[in-house]
């Protein structure tokens, strides 16, 4: 991708420098010139549209013109496309060379929304002169603060007007952000059950197989390292949400939230059994079916067998 953009940009520069007096050559004229000046075209690569790269490179006036093209000479759309591949650090460095381009608010707005997908401030009427570059620095500072002390981090976001003091807004921010430390996040959610409730409702498990849905859930809300009240709370909330997203499937299989709760616990125990190097005698498929149906009798043997196969082939549901 980068090489293709460089070739396009370089060809435009060479066309402007080599043919400034004659204007741009038409496609047909460039093809005729390439055919007449270079007998053996099999050794010359041509760009799409018929312009001969070798001939254009020969048209450079001096060695001083060699090197990467100045982005300010390109169309703004192409320059912004190139700069959009940079992270915040590289974009700051680029602003030392291309100040107007690299400081463009659209680039910094894209960086903010790609890293922090939801903030309350995105949906507000921004004041005149608002800087997304400054917002990026504040979001980064707030994330670092959160990873040290979650309560102070959330208070920082609220003090800057980035987040509203609402459990639903905080839950959306957590759901769309990947820069938060999962251990600190787990502590925060254990203390803020109101935020946890809204965070669970943001998940859509419709038409998902139960183990895959459980993996997605624990990818956003990390499971505790030990069994306890918090793990039971997470599984209970997941079970109700999974049933709410799949009412037709629950009626077809005859499952209730309590039955899904039992299945989730069975899947977690099976995951530990199959993936732990300390367990020598792994649970067989027959044993898993027998133990699970003993706890939830209405579940079909085929369905439980598919659950076992998923864990055996894909792996732990809470890794």
XYZ file of C-alpha atoms in Angstrom:
319
model
C 0.000 0.000 0.000
C 2.763 2.434 0.992
C 4.828 1.643 -2.121
C 1.801 2.136 -4.365
C 1.058 5.554 -2.850
C 4.737 6.523 -3.229
C 4.722 5.560 -6.910
C 1.563 7.566 -7.577
C 2.966 10.584 -5.734
C 6.353 10.320 -7.478
C 4.769 10.057 -10.911
C 2.731 13.195 -10.276
C 5.846 15.104 -9.234
C 7.808 13.934 -12.276
C 4.968 14.833 -14.590
C 4.878 18.362 -13.156
C 8.662 18.771 -13.377
C 9.384 17.045 -16.694
C 6.446 18.346 -18.663
C 5.654 21.712 -17.089
C 6.066 23.523 -20.412
C 4.023 21.116 -22.505
C 1.302 20.292 -20.016
C 0.239 16.788 -19.056
C 0.477 14.131 -21.753
C -2.640 12.304 -22.686
C -2.748 8.561 -22.260
C -2.462 7.929 -25.987
C 0.509 10.290 -26.366
C 2.349 8.712 -23.459
C 1.830 5.229 -24.927
C 3.210 6.310 -28.306
C 6.232 7.997 -26.732
C 6.965 4.912 -24.612
C 6.685 2.640 -27.669
C 8.944 4.797 -29.873
C 11.654 5.562 -27.300
C 11.972 2.078 -25.774
C 12.039 -0.811 -28.241
C 11.965 -3.615 -25.692
C 8.967 -2.921 -23.465
C 9.148 -6.296 -21.759
C 11.906 -4.938 -19.502
C 9.999 -1.758 -18.552
C 7.197 -1.743 -16.004
C 4.256 0.477 -16.736
C 1.841 1.920 -14.259
C -1.867 1.622 -14.767
C -2.832 4.156 -17.398
C 0.122 3.647 -19.784
C 2.762 6.047 -18.364
C 6.263 4.511 -18.529
C 7.992 4.746 -15.145
C 11.471 4.336 -16.662
C 10.913 7.254 -19.056
C 9.559 9.470 -16.267
C 12.495 8.681 -13.992
C 14.875 9.667 -16.802
C 13.127 13.040 -16.978
C 14.397 14.209 -13.574
C 16.471 17.362 -13.909
C 19.059 16.872 -11.181
C 20.080 14.617 -8.308
C 18.836 17.219 -5.844
C 15.289 16.205 -6.760
C 15.753 12.620 -5.543
C 14.066 11.461 -2.319
C 10.546 11.198 -0.932
C 8.090 13.674 -2.345
C 6.913 16.628 -0.306
C 3.387 15.795 0.884
C 2.344 19.426 0.501
C 2.732 19.028 -3.284
C 0.108 16.249 -3.388
C -3.666 16.621 -3.436
C -4.888 17.041 0.156
C -6.927 13.805 0.015
C -3.837 11.754 -0.860
C -1.682 13.480 1.769
C -4.263 12.851 4.489
C -4.564 9.224 3.421
C -0.810 8.750 3.845
C -0.733 10.487 7.227
C -3.763 8.544 8.489
C -1.585 5.420 8.755
C 0.589 7.071 11.430
C 0.126 6.720 15.161
C 0.056 9.730 17.495
C 3.817 9.778 18.093
C 4.710 9.630 14.400
C 2.057 12.201 13.571
C 3.615 14.624 16.058
C 6.981 14.080 14.380
C 5.419 14.607 10.953
C 4.004 17.927 12.135
C 7.585 19.189 12.455
C 7.910 18.872 8.660
C 4.337 19.254 7.402
C 2.843 21.419 10.105
C -0.429 22.309 8.412
C -1.108 18.770 7.206
C -0.132 16.787 10.322
C -1.986 19.185 12.628
C -5.214 18.767 10.713
C -8.121 18.207 13.078
C -9.626 15.391 10.996
C -6.503 13.269 11.486
C -6.530 13.748 15.255
C -10.275 13.172 15.399
C -9.735 9.835 13.636
C -6.998 8.890 16.106
C -9.255 9.708 19.062
C -12.209 7.690 17.791
C -10.114 4.718 16.670
C -8.573 4.375 20.154
C -11.483 5.519 22.332
C -14.557 4.558 20.348
C -17.079 6.307 22.585
C -16.850 9.479 24.639
C -19.708 11.699 25.759
C -17.934 14.719 24.288
C -18.237 13.279 20.769
C -21.996 13.872 20.855
C -21.836 17.438 22.176
C -21.721 20.742 20.319
C -18.004 21.491 20.401
C -16.918 25.091 21.018
C -15.177 27.148 18.357
C -11.474 26.373 18.267
C -11.871 22.928 19.858
C -8.724 20.821 19.377
C -8.908 17.059 18.887
C -5.146 16.949 19.301
C -5.559 18.324 22.835
C -8.416 15.885 23.409
C -6.152 12.996 22.388
C -3.582 14.065 24.983
C -6.301 14.278 27.649
C -7.683 10.852 26.742
C -4.219 9.364 26.884
C -3.546 11.017 30.250
C -6.890 9.816 31.602
C -6.244 6.237 30.467
C -2.873 6.202 32.202
C -4.516 7.571 35.332
C -7.238 4.900 35.148
C -4.618 2.154 34.846
C -3.064 3.405 38.078
C -6.295 4.236 39.941
C -9.634 3.585 38.194
C -11.679 5.986 40.327
C -9.240 8.841 39.754
C -9.179 8.072 36.038
C -12.963 8.258 35.711
C -13.020 11.472 37.768
C -10.371 12.931 35.443
C -12.504 12.193 32.373
C -15.516 13.815 34.013
C -13.571 16.888 35.123
C -12.471 17.481 31.524
C -15.995 17.069 30.196
C -15.005 13.934 28.269
C -17.466 11.651 30.082
C -20.847 12.328 31.640
C -21.468 11.148 35.190
C -23.702 8.301 34.069
C -23.237 4.510 34.466
C -24.425 4.004 30.891
C -21.893 6.478 29.467
C -19.069 4.966 31.516
C -20.085 1.486 30.338
C -20.047 2.581 26.682
C -16.616 4.143 27.159
C -15.243 0.918 28.672
C -16.879 -1.239 25.987
C -15.282 0.770 23.136
C -11.822 1.253 24.683
C -8.919 -1.198 24.530
C -6.238 0.823 26.362
C -7.544 0.152 29.889
C -5.705 -2.302 32.124
C -7.938 -5.361 32.504
C -6.900 -6.025 36.113
C -7.791 -2.481 37.184
C -10.969 -2.674 35.110
C -11.989 -5.866 36.867
C -11.564 -4.183 40.266
C -13.570 -1.176 39.112
C -16.464 -3.260 37.758
C -16.553 -5.336 40.925
C -17.119 -2.112 42.869
C -19.444 -0.443 40.332
C -22.158 -3.026 39.715
C -24.367 -0.373 38.130
C -21.738 0.130 35.410
C -21.379 -3.644 35.084
C -25.122 -4.030 34.462
C -25.047 -1.496 31.607
C -21.863 -3.032 30.213
C -23.489 -6.465 29.985
C -26.490 -5.077 28.086
C -24.165 -3.685 25.389
C -23.310 -7.229 24.272
C -25.327 -8.794 21.476
C -25.181 -12.598 21.547
C -27.886 -13.199 18.980
C -27.364 -16.387 16.920
C -24.047 -17.119 18.623
C -23.028 -20.559 19.864
C -22.889 -20.562 23.653
C -19.097 -21.122 24.092
C -18.279 -18.463 21.491
C -20.599 -15.972 23.179
C -18.972 -16.719 26.530
C -15.523 -16.069 25.020
C -16.659 -12.729 23.647
C -18.137 -11.823 27.035
C -14.926 -12.603 28.914
C -12.916 -10.779 26.279
C -14.572 -7.533 27.380
C -15.186 -8.392 31.030
C -12.283 -10.461 32.273
C -13.056 -13.328 34.584
C -11.511 -13.343 38.066
C -8.598 -15.655 38.697
C -10.424 -17.480 41.478
C -13.957 -18.668 41.989
C -16.112 -16.481 44.123
C -19.120 -14.205 44.320
C -17.913 -11.965 41.467
C -17.560 -14.877 39.035
C -21.036 -16.110 39.962
C -22.394 -12.621 39.345
C -20.765 -12.467 35.907
C -22.121 -15.855 34.850
C -25.599 -14.997 36.128
C -25.667 -11.725 34.190
C -24.313 -13.431 31.077
C -26.932 -16.200 31.287
C -29.821 -13.750 31.435
C -28.373 -11.645 28.623
C -27.761 -14.693 26.404
C -31.355 -15.868 26.902
C -32.676 -12.366 26.177
C -30.735 -12.251 22.891
C -31.881 -15.739 21.792
C -35.504 -16.252 22.889
C -36.383 -18.549 19.969
C -33.365 -20.777 20.576
C -34.138 -21.003 24.273
C -37.701 -22.149 23.537
C -36.474 -24.643 20.946
C -33.902 -26.197 23.296
C -36.044 -25.810 26.378
C -33.377 -23.814 28.218
C -33.811 -21.302 31.014
C -31.293 -18.814 32.467
C -30.615 -21.308 35.261
C -29.831 -24.049 32.729
C -27.522 -21.706 30.798
C -25.830 -20.852 34.102
C -25.118 -24.559 34.694
C -23.786 -24.962 31.152
C -21.471 -21.972 31.552
C -19.992 -23.349 34.740
C -19.550 -26.730 33.061
C -17.758 -25.079 30.129
C -15.387 -23.216 32.450
C -14.539 -26.402 34.368
C -14.082 -28.316 31.118
C -11.801 -25.557 29.783
C -9.603 -25.824 32.852
C -9.561 -29.609 32.645
C -8.575 -29.765 28.953
C -6.057 -26.907 28.926
C -4.312 -27.266 32.289
C -0.957 -29.114 32.138
C -1.470 -30.213 35.746
C -4.493 -32.369 34.867
C -3.180 -35.690 33.604
C -6.433 -37.580 33.095
C -8.507 -35.356 30.832
C -12.289 -35.506 30.915
C -13.709 -37.495 28.045
C -16.638 -36.436 25.929
C -18.785 -39.189 27.395
C -18.006 -38.083 30.946
C -18.789 -34.445 30.155
C -22.143 -35.362 28.635
C -23.056 -37.555 31.577
C -22.073 -34.967 34.210
C -23.759 -32.068 32.419
C -27.041 -33.857 31.767
C -27.109 -34.926 35.382
C -27.152 -31.227 36.370
C -29.454 -30.090 33.540
C -31.635 -32.993 32.481
C -33.634 -31.279 29.741
C -30.567 -30.670 27.543
C -30.083 -32.942 24.538
C -27.047 -35.196 24.340
C -26.099 -33.880 20.882
C -26.092 -30.263 22.068
C -23.835 -31.057 25.026
C -21.549 -33.023 22.722
C -21.179 -29.985 20.452
C -20.219 -27.937 23.499
C -17.425 -30.381 24.288
C -16.168 -30.356 20.693
C -15.990 -26.552 20.705
C -13.823 -26.433 23.826
C -11.647 -29.294 22.589
C -10.997 -27.652 19.203
C -10.938 -23.903 20.034
C -9.800 -23.782 23.651
C -10.584 -22.044 26.929
C -13.697 -19.878 27.137
C -12.159 -17.452 29.647
C -8.528 -17.326 28.541
